Amino acid sequence: MQLINLTTQMVEYDGAHCLFPGIGAYQYKDANYKFEIVMSNAEQVDALRQQISTSAGDTDSLLGTTSDGVQLLLHAFAQLTVGLHQASSLAQLREAAEPFNELATQFLAKVDSGEVRLPYIDKGRESVMAEIEQRATKVADILANP
Amino acid sequence: MALEQDIADLVQASNNLTTVVDGKIQNIDQRVDDSQVLVQQWLDTRHVGFSLVDTLMDHSNGYITLAPRFGSIEEATSFEFNSADDYAPTGCYTDIANTVPATPNWFSEPVSTQFTGRLSVYANISIGSAPHPSPKPVTRIALLHNSIGAHHGWITTGSPTPNYRDPRLFMGKGRHENLEIKGQSYGVSNYDDLVSLAENETHNVSIGFSHVRLINLGPYPIHIKGFWMIYHGHQKES
């Protein structure tokens, strides 16, 4: 990334985003310099990831949460599948869905109210689906033709 | 009377002797002081103890290729800093971060006592595109260091409006505005050796130093593969 002093047109910093000491380091007392930060796409992604790591959790923490989520879904899905398979009436169908219903209802209410925000919605469902498809296909291609 | 005169002469002779001896002692003391100064001066200019090596980059970082800013040696040789563009020509410069404090004694205590205030700087730079060409390719570079906390990082002007003719030259050495270097390049990193940028010299790198900026003036492309700053120290009573 670059830090450009717009007042003097000097490139004050040109290096890794992670080593950038912040604009404050380049402001001199009452000089009131104006600055611009220029980052490549890769650096912007890196900066976002650093922010996520700092505020939401590092990669291991995110993996842990992802793992919890998948296990929760798998468990609920297994319960639902078994319940549906054994159900022979509408009442039994409702009963099969009941274990997860309360949790699902609360979760949806939080999403609807904006209390909980899901990154995939901000990214856009089509964009996320395209990423899933492309990434899965590329991995499958490599595994099929190592 | 004769006895009194003899005693007076003896006292005078004794005084004279004392004066001479005192003079000799002062002379010896002075020579000892002078010798201590000479020894200290000698010690201050020599690395006889240890070095704190700052590896700003080496092979573990890969290498940085800089295009030449100018296409001819004549243009490169006549370069002087004159505008903001001169400090960051696109594709022709790089900033290399330091990791070791350049100013051992500034604010923190207990203070270090073993550094001589002298520095050696070496770089591993490939020039051109041949392993051992004759004549050696000649290219020119400019070296700056920054100073966070100053009015301008790369310029020494002490007011908000920079004078672009005041580059903060690396280690405060005038030669670093436009320095000739020679070398080789065999597959960029197949052959390695060192360009000596400074050897056991005093330096004017301030407390706000964080980066060296290297600008390739040309006319050859260069590949920077390593950069070391070696802070010399001696071993003496603290």
Short mmCIF file of C-alpha atoms in Angstrom, two decimals:
data_model
loop_
_atom_site.label_atom_id
_atom_site.label_comp_id
_atom_site.label_asym_id
_atom_site.label_seq_id
_atom_site.Cartn_x
_atom_site.Cartn_y
_atom_site.Cartn_z
CA MET A 1 0.00 0.00 0.00
CA GLN A 2 0.99 3.56 -0.50
CA LEU A 3 0.41 6.58 1.69
CA ILE A 4 0.53 9.73 -0.40
CA ASN A 5 0.77 13.15 1.18
CA LEU A 6 -1.58 15.12 -1.08
CA THR A 7 -0.24 18.40 0.28
CA THR A 8 3.35 17.71 -0.75
CA GLN A 9 2.73 14.96 -3.34
CA MET A 10 5.27 12.79 -1.57
CA VAL A 11 4.87 9.03 -1.29
CA GLU A 12 5.47 8.76 2.43
CA TYR A 13 4.96 5.01 2.78
CA ASP A 14 5.14 2.20 0.27
CA GLY A 15 5.10 -1.23 1.80
CA ALA A 16 3.16 -3.99 3.44
CA HIS A 17 -0.20 -3.05 4.91
CA CYS A 18 0.58 -5.01 8.07
CA LEU A 19 3.65 -2.82 8.78
CA PHE A 20 1.93 0.51 8.14
CA PRO A 21 2.14 2.53 11.37
CA GLY A 22 -0.98 4.62 10.63
CA ILE A 23 -1.49 8.05 9.13
CA GLY A 24 -0.86 9.71 12.48
CA ALA A 25 2.82 8.83 12.24
CA TYR A 26 3.13 11.00 9.14
CA GLN A 27 1.19 14.05 10.30
CA TYR A 28 3.41 16.80 11.67
CA LYS A 29 1.87 18.86 14.49
CA ASP A 30 -0.12 21.68 12.89
CA ALA A 31 0.86 21.04 9.30
CA ASN A 32 -2.61 19.61 8.51
CA TYR A 33 -1.36 17.49 5.65
CA LYS A 34 -4.00 15.71 3.59
CA PHE A 35 -3.33 12.06 2.84
CA GLU A 36 -4.55 9.40 0.47
CA ILE A 37 -4.13 5.66 0.92
CA VAL A 38 -3.74 3.62 -2.25
CA MET A 39 -4.14 -0.14 -2.07
CA SER A 40 -4.24 -2.87 -4.70
CA ASN A 41 -7.15 -5.31 -4.71
CA ALA A 42 -4.99 -7.91 -2.99
CA GLU A 43 -3.96 -5.40 -0.32
CA GLN A 44 -7.59 -4.42 0.24
CA VAL A 45 -8.49 -8.07 0.76
CA ASP A 46 -5.53 -8.43 3.09
CA ALA A 47 -6.63 -5.35 5.04
CA LEU A 48 -10.18 -6.71 5.36
CA ARG A 49 -8.88 -10.06 6.56
CA GLN A 50 -6.71 -8.32 9.11
CA GLN A 51 -9.71 -6.36 10.37
CA ILE A 52 -11.76 -9.57 10.57
CA SER A 53 -8.96 -11.28 12.44
CA THR A 54 -8.70 -8.42 14.90
CA SER A 55 -12.39 -7.91 15.61
CA ALA A 56 -14.17 -11.20 14.80
CA GLY A 57 -11.49 -13.77 15.50
CA ASP A 58 -8.43 -15.30 13.90
CA THR A 59 -8.56 -18.08 11.32
CA ASP A 60 -8.62 -20.83 13.96
CA SER A 61 -11.50 -19.13 15.77
CA LEU A 62 -13.44 -18.71 12.53
CA LEU A 63 -12.77 -22.36 11.72
CA GLY A 64 -14.02 -23.35 15.17
CA THR A 65 -17.24 -21.43 14.69
CA THR A 66 -17.68 -22.88 11.20
CA SER A 67 -17.11 -26.35 12.62
CA ASP A 68 -19.68 -25.74 15.37
CA GLY A 69 -22.17 -24.50 12.80
CA VAL A 70 -21.72 -27.47 10.52
CA GLN A 71 -22.01 -29.92 13.42
CA LEU A 72 -25.11 -28.18 14.71
CA LEU A 73 -26.69 -28.37 11.25
CA LEU A 74 -25.64 -31.99 10.80
CA HIS A 75 -27.10 -32.96 14.13
CA ALA A 76 -30.35 -31.12 13.50
CA PHE A 77 -30.56 -32.50 9.99
CA ALA A 78 -30.01 -36.03 11.29
CA GLN A 79 -32.74 -35.60 13.90
CA LEU A 80 -35.09 -34.20 11.28
CA THR A 81 -34.31 -36.95 8.78
CA VAL A 82 -34.90 -39.73 11.29
CA GLY A 83 -38.07 -38.05 12.54
CA LEU A 84 -39.43 -37.57 9.02
CA HIS A 85 -38.56 -41.10 8.10
CA GLN A 86 -40.46 -42.47 11.06
CA ALA A 87 -43.43 -40.08 10.79
CA SER A 88 -46.74 -41.42 9.55
CA SER A 89 -48.97 -38.44 10.37
CA LEU A 90 -48.96 -34.66 10.15
CA ALA A 91 -48.64 -34.48 13.93
CA GLN A 92 -45.56 -36.67 13.82
CA LEU A 93 -44.10 -34.49 11.08
CA ARG A 94 -44.53 -31.42 13.27
CA GLU A 95 -43.03 -33.31 16.17
CA ALA A 96 -40.01 -34.21 14.04
CA ALA A 97 -39.33 -30.56 13.28
CA GLU A 98 -39.88 -29.44 16.87
CA PRO A 99 -36.36 -29.91 18.35
CA PHE A 100 -34.86 -27.32 16.04
CA ASN A 101 -37.93 -25.14 15.65
CA GLU A 102 -37.44 -22.93 18.67
CA LEU A 103 -33.79 -22.27 17.84
CA ALA A 104 -34.63 -21.62 14.18
CA THR A 105 -37.45 -19.25 15.08
CA GLN A 106 -35.25 -17.21 17.40
CA PHE A 107 -32.43 -17.10 14.85
CA LEU A 108 -34.71 -15.96 12.03
CA ALA A 109 -36.20 -13.25 14.25
CA LYS A 110 -32.71 -11.91 14.98
CA VAL A 111 -31.79 -11.94 11.28
CA ASP A 112 -35.07 -10.23 10.34
CA SER A 113 -34.57 -7.55 12.97
CA GLY A 114 -30.96 -6.95 11.92
CA GLU A 115 -29.58 -7.98 15.30
CA VAL A 116 -27.70 -10.75 13.53
CA ARG A 117 -26.17 -10.05 10.13
CA LEU A 118 -25.01 -12.73 7.75
CA PRO A 119 -22.05 -11.88 5.51
CA TYR A 120 -23.37 -14.02 2.67
CA ILE A 121 -26.42 -11.78 2.41
CA ASP A 122 -24.23 -8.68 2.16
CA LYS A 123 -22.05 -10.38 -0.43
CA GLY A 124 -25.12 -11.41 -2.44
CA ARG A 125 -26.52 -14.90 -2.78
CA GLU A 126 -25.66 -15.18 -6.47
CA SER A 127 -22.08 -14.11 -5.85
CA VAL A 128 -21.69 -16.56 -2.98
CA MET A 129 -23.23 -19.41 -4.97
CA ALA A 130 -20.92 -18.66 -7.89
CA GLU A 131 -17.91 -18.78 -5.54
CA ILE A 132 -19.07 -22.10 -4.07
CA GLU A 133 -19.55 -23.60 -7.52
CA GLN A 134 -16.29 -22.33 -8.95
CA ARG A 135 -14.18 -23.27 -5.94
CA ALA A 136 -15.75 -26.70 -5.60
CA THR A 137 -15.29 -27.40 -9.28
CA LYS A 138 -11.64 -26.33 -9.23
CA VAL A 139 -10.87 -28.50 -6.22
CA ALA A 140 -12.68 -31.43 -7.84
CA ASP A 141 -10.71 -30.89 -11.06
CA ILE A 142 -7.40 -30.98 -9.17
CA LEU A 143 -8.39 -34.10 -7.23
CA ALA A 144 -9.51 -35.81 -10.44
CA ASN A 145 -6.34 -34.83 -12.31
CA PRO A 146 -3.59 -34.39 -9.73
CA MET B 1 77.67 32.54 56.88
CA ALA B 2 79.12 29.86 54.71
CA LEU B 3 76.94 27.21 56.35
CA GLU B 4 73.85 29.40 55.96
CA GLN B 5 74.69 29.91 52.31
CA ASP B 6 75.15 26.17 51.82
CA ILE B 7 71.75 25.52 53.39
CA ALA B 8 70.12 28.18 51.22
CA ASP B 9 71.71 26.65 48.12
CA LEU B 10 70.55 23.22 49.21
CA VAL B 11 66.98 24.46 49.69
CA GLN B 12 67.09 26.15 46.29
CA ALA B 13 68.47 23.02 44.68
CA SER B 14 65.78 20.99 46.39
CA ASN B 15 63.09 23.39 45.08
CA ASN B 16 64.52 23.20 41.61
CA LEU B 17 64.49 19.42 41.77
CA THR B 18 60.92 19.41 43.00
CA THR B 19 59.89 21.71 40.17
CA VAL B 20 61.57 19.49 37.63
CA VAL B 21 60.00 16.35 39.09
CA ASP B 22 56.58 18.04 39.20
CA GLY B 23 57.00 19.02 35.58
CA LYS B 24 57.97 15.48 34.69
CA ILE B 25 54.94 14.11 36.55
CA GLN B 26 52.61 16.56 34.79
CA ASN B 27 54.22 15.66 31.51
CA ILE B 28 53.71 11.97 32.20
CA ASP B 29 50.09 12.55 33.25
CA GLN B 30 49.46 14.54 30.08
CA ARG B 31 50.97 11.82 27.94
CA VAL B 32 48.86 9.20 29.69
CA ASP B 33 45.75 11.35 29.06
CA ASP B 34 46.75 11.84 25.43
CA SER B 35 47.28 8.11 25.04
CA GLN B 36 43.88 7.35 26.53
CA VAL B 37 42.28 9.76 24.05
CA LEU B 38 44.19 8.15 21.20
CA VAL B 39 43.19 4.67 22.33
CA GLN B 40 39.55 5.76 22.62
CA GLN B 41 39.67 7.35 19.18
CA TRP B 42 41.17 4.18 17.78
CA LEU B 43 38.59 2.06 19.57
CA ASP B 44 35.74 4.22 18.32
CA THR B 45 36.75 3.65 14.73
CA ARG B 46 37.18 -0.07 14.93
CA HIS B 47 34.97 -3.02 15.30
CA VAL B 48 36.75 -5.00 17.94
CA GLY B 49 33.81 -6.40 19.82
CA PHE B 50 30.43 -7.25 18.42
CA SER B 51 27.89 -6.20 15.84
CA LEU B 52 24.13 -5.90 15.91
CA VAL B 53 23.08 -6.96 12.44
CA ASP B 54 19.81 -5.77 10.97
CA THR B 55 18.79 -7.96 8.07
CA LEU B 56 16.37 -5.74 6.23
CA MET B 57 16.03 -8.40 3.56
CA ASP B 58 17.73 -11.56 2.34
CA HIS B 59 16.96 -14.57 0.16
CA SER B 60 14.06 -15.55 2.38
CA ASN B 61 12.21 -12.51 1.03
CA GLY B 62 12.80 -13.31 -2.64
CA TYR B 63 14.11 -10.34 -4.58
CA ILE B 64 12.85 -6.95 -5.69
CA THR B 65 13.37 -5.86 -9.27
CA LEU B 66 13.63 -2.18 -10.02
CA ALA B 67 13.39 -0.82 -13.54
CA PRO B 68 15.85 1.94 -14.46
CA ARG B 69 14.45 5.42 -14.25
CA PHE B 70 16.74 6.67 -17.03
CA GLY B 71 17.79 4.96 -20.22
CA SER B 72 21.34 6.33 -20.39
CA ILE B 73 24.21 6.65 -17.95
CA GLU B 74 24.49 10.33 -18.81
CA GLU B 75 20.92 11.05 -17.74
CA ALA B 76 21.31 8.94 -14.61
CA THR B 77 24.60 10.60 -13.67
CA SER B 78 23.13 14.09 -13.90
CA PHE B 79 20.16 13.27 -11.65
CA GLU B 80 19.43 15.44 -8.63
CA PHE B 81 16.34 15.50 -6.45
CA ASN B 82 14.17 18.33 -7.62
CA SER B 83 10.49 17.38 -7.39
CA ALA B 84 8.14 15.00 -5.57
CA ASP B 85 8.20 12.65 -8.57
CA ASP B 86 11.95 12.20 -8.13
CA TYR B 87 11.35 10.50 -4.79
CA ALA B 88 8.98 7.78 -6.00
CA PRO B 89 9.36 7.08 -9.72
CA THR B 90 6.90 4.30 -10.56
CA GLY B 91 8.54 0.89 -10.75
CA CYS B 92 11.98 2.30 -10.02
CA TYR B 93 12.04 2.43 -6.23
CA THR B 94 11.40 0.33 -3.18
CA ASP B 95 11.15 0.92 0.55
CA ILE B 96 12.86 -1.61 2.81
CA ALA B 97 11.85 -1.73 6.45
CA ASN B 98 14.38 -1.90 9.27
CA THR B 99 13.95 -4.12 12.30
CA VAL B 100 16.66 -2.88 14.65
CA PRO B 101 16.69 0.57 16.31
CA ALA B 102 19.20 2.74 14.48
CA THR B 103 19.64 4.94 17.54
CA PRO B 104 20.72 2.74 20.45
CA ASN B 105 20.74 5.55 23.02
CA TRP B 106 17.93 8.03 22.93
CA PHE B 107 15.38 7.87 25.70
CA SER B 108 15.28 4.45 27.29
CA GLU B 109 17.32 3.53 30.32
CA PRO B 110 19.53 1.83 31.34
CA VAL B 111 21.43 3.04 28.31
CA SER B 112 23.68 0.88 26.16
CA THR B 113 27.35 1.74 26.36
CA GLN B 114 28.98 -0.55 23.85
CA PHE B 115 27.97 0.91 20.49
CA THR B 116 30.57 2.94 18.64
CA GLY B 117 27.97 4.93 16.68
CA ARG B 118 29.40 3.51 13.50
CA LEU B 119 27.64 1.53 10.89
CA SER B 120 28.41 -0.65 7.90
CA VAL B 121 25.87 -1.30 5.18
CA TYR B 122 26.02 -4.01 2.55
CA ALA B 123 23.59 -4.97 -0.18
CA ASN B 124 23.25 -7.97 -2.44
CA ILE B 125 22.23 -6.47 -5.76
CA SER B 126 22.24 -7.98 -9.23
CA ILE B 127 22.81 -5.61 -12.10
CA GLY B 128 22.15 -6.20 -15.75
CA SER B 129 21.75 -9.69 -17.17
CA ALA B 130 25.14 -11.44 -17.44
CA PRO B 131 27.17 -13.48 -14.91
CA HIS B 132 30.54 -11.74 -15.21
CA PRO B 133 30.43 -9.23 -18.05
CA SER B 134 33.38 -7.15 -19.14
CA PRO B 135 33.19 -4.28 -18.85
CA LYS B 136 31.05 -4.41 -15.74
CA PRO B 137 27.64 -2.83 -16.15
CA VAL B 138 27.53 0.52 -14.40
CA THR B 139 24.30 1.81 -12.97
CA ARG B 140 23.40 4.52 -10.50
CA ILE B 141 21.18 4.48 -7.48
CA ALA B 142 19.92 6.93 -4.89
CA LEU B 143 19.52 5.99 -1.24
CA LEU B 144 17.34 7.77 1.29
CA HIS B 145 16.23 7.06 4.81
CA ASN B 146 13.05 8.39 6.38
CA SER B 147 12.40 10.04 9.69
CA ILE B 148 8.96 9.68 11.22
CA GLY B 149 8.15 12.66 13.39
CA ALA B 150 9.94 15.17 11.18
CA HIS B 151 8.12 17.70 9.01
CA HIS B 152 8.80 15.45 6.03
CA GLY B 153 9.86 11.83 6.09
CA TRP B 154 12.11 11.85 3.06
CA ILE B 155 13.06 15.52 2.99
CA THR B 156 15.01 17.45 5.60
CA THR B 157 13.20 20.77 5.20
CA GLY B 158 12.14 21.88 8.67
CA SER B 159 8.87 23.56 7.70
CA PRO B 160 5.53 22.43 6.21
CA THR B 161 6.48 23.42 2.66
CA PRO B 162 9.14 20.99 1.43
CA ASN B 163 12.17 21.96 -0.55
CA TYR B 164 12.56 19.03 -2.91
CA ARG B 165 16.24 19.83 -3.19
CA ASP B 166 16.69 18.65 0.42
CA PRO B 167 16.59 14.85 0.25
CA ARG B 168 17.15 12.96 3.49
CA LEU B 169 20.14 11.08 2.12
CA PHE B 170 20.89 7.71 3.63
CA MET B 171 23.17 8.10 6.65
CA GLY B 172 23.48 11.79 5.78
CA LYS B 173 26.05 11.03 3.11
CA GLY B 174 26.05 13.25 0.02
CA ARG B 175 27.23 10.43 -2.22
CA HIS B 176 23.91 8.67 -1.73
CA GLU B 177 22.07 11.19 -3.89
CA ASN B 178 23.60 9.56 -6.93
CA LEU B 179 25.83 6.56 -6.30
CA GLU B 180 27.58 4.49 -8.92
CA ILE B 181 27.44 0.74 -8.47
CA LYS B 182 28.72 -2.10 -10.64
CA GLY B 183 27.89 -5.77 -10.67
CA GLN B 184 26.54 -8.80 -12.43
CA SER B 185 23.42 -10.87 -12.71
CA TYR B 186 23.49 -14.58 -13.41
CA GLY B 187 19.92 -15.76 -13.35
CA VAL B 188 19.43 -12.97 -10.81
CA SER B 189 20.24 -15.09 -7.76
CA ASN B 190 22.69 -17.74 -8.96
CA TYR B 191 25.71 -15.60 -8.05
CA ASP B 192 25.68 -13.50 -4.92
CA ASP B 193 28.13 -11.01 -3.53
CA LEU B 194 28.02 -7.68 -1.73
CA VAL B 195 27.92 -4.07 -2.73
CA SER B 196 29.49 -2.01 0.03
CA LEU B 197 27.37 1.04 0.71
CA ALA B 198 29.15 2.10 3.90
CA GLU B 199 31.91 0.65 6.03
CA ASN B 200 32.42 1.61 9.64
CA GLU B 201 31.10 5.13 9.15
CA THR B 202 29.33 7.52 11.44
CA HIS B 203 25.69 7.83 10.55
CA ASN B 204 22.97 10.42 10.89
CA VAL B 205 20.01 8.12 11.11
CA SER B 206 17.50 9.56 13.53
CA ILE B 207 15.12 8.03 16.03
CA GLY B 208 12.24 8.06 13.51
CA PHE B 209 14.05 5.89 10.99
CA SER B 210 11.92 3.03 9.72
CA HIS B 211 12.72 2.56 6.03
CA VAL B 212 15.48 2.82 3.48
CA ARG B 213 14.32 3.93 0.04
CA LEU B 214 16.40 2.70 -2.86
CA ILE B 215 15.82 4.30 -6.26
CA ASN B 216 17.30 2.84 -9.43
CA LEU B 217 18.39 5.74 -11.59
CA GLY B 218 19.63 3.40 -14.32
CA PRO B 219 20.43 2.66 -16.99
CA TYR B 220 20.31 -1.05 -16.02
CA PRO B 221 17.55 -2.90 -14.19
CA ILE B 222 18.63 -4.05 -10.75
CA HIS B 223 17.48 -6.84 -8.48
CA ILE B 224 17.78 -6.31 -4.74
CA LYS B 225 18.35 -9.63 -2.99
CA GLY B 226 19.68 -8.58 0.38
CA PHE B 227 20.30 -5.57 2.55
CA TRP B 228 22.11 -5.50 5.89
CA MET B 229 22.84 -2.71 8.34
CA ILE B 230 25.53 -3.60 10.85
CA TYR B 231 25.75 -1.55 14.01
CA HIS B 232 29.25 -1.84 15.41
CA GLY B 233 30.05 -2.18 19.06
CA HIS B 234 33.16 -2.70 21.11
CA GLN B 235 33.73 -4.39 24.42
CA LYS B 236 34.92 -2.05 27.11
CA GLU B 237 34.09 -1.16 30.69
CA SER B 238 30.56 0.21 30.74
#
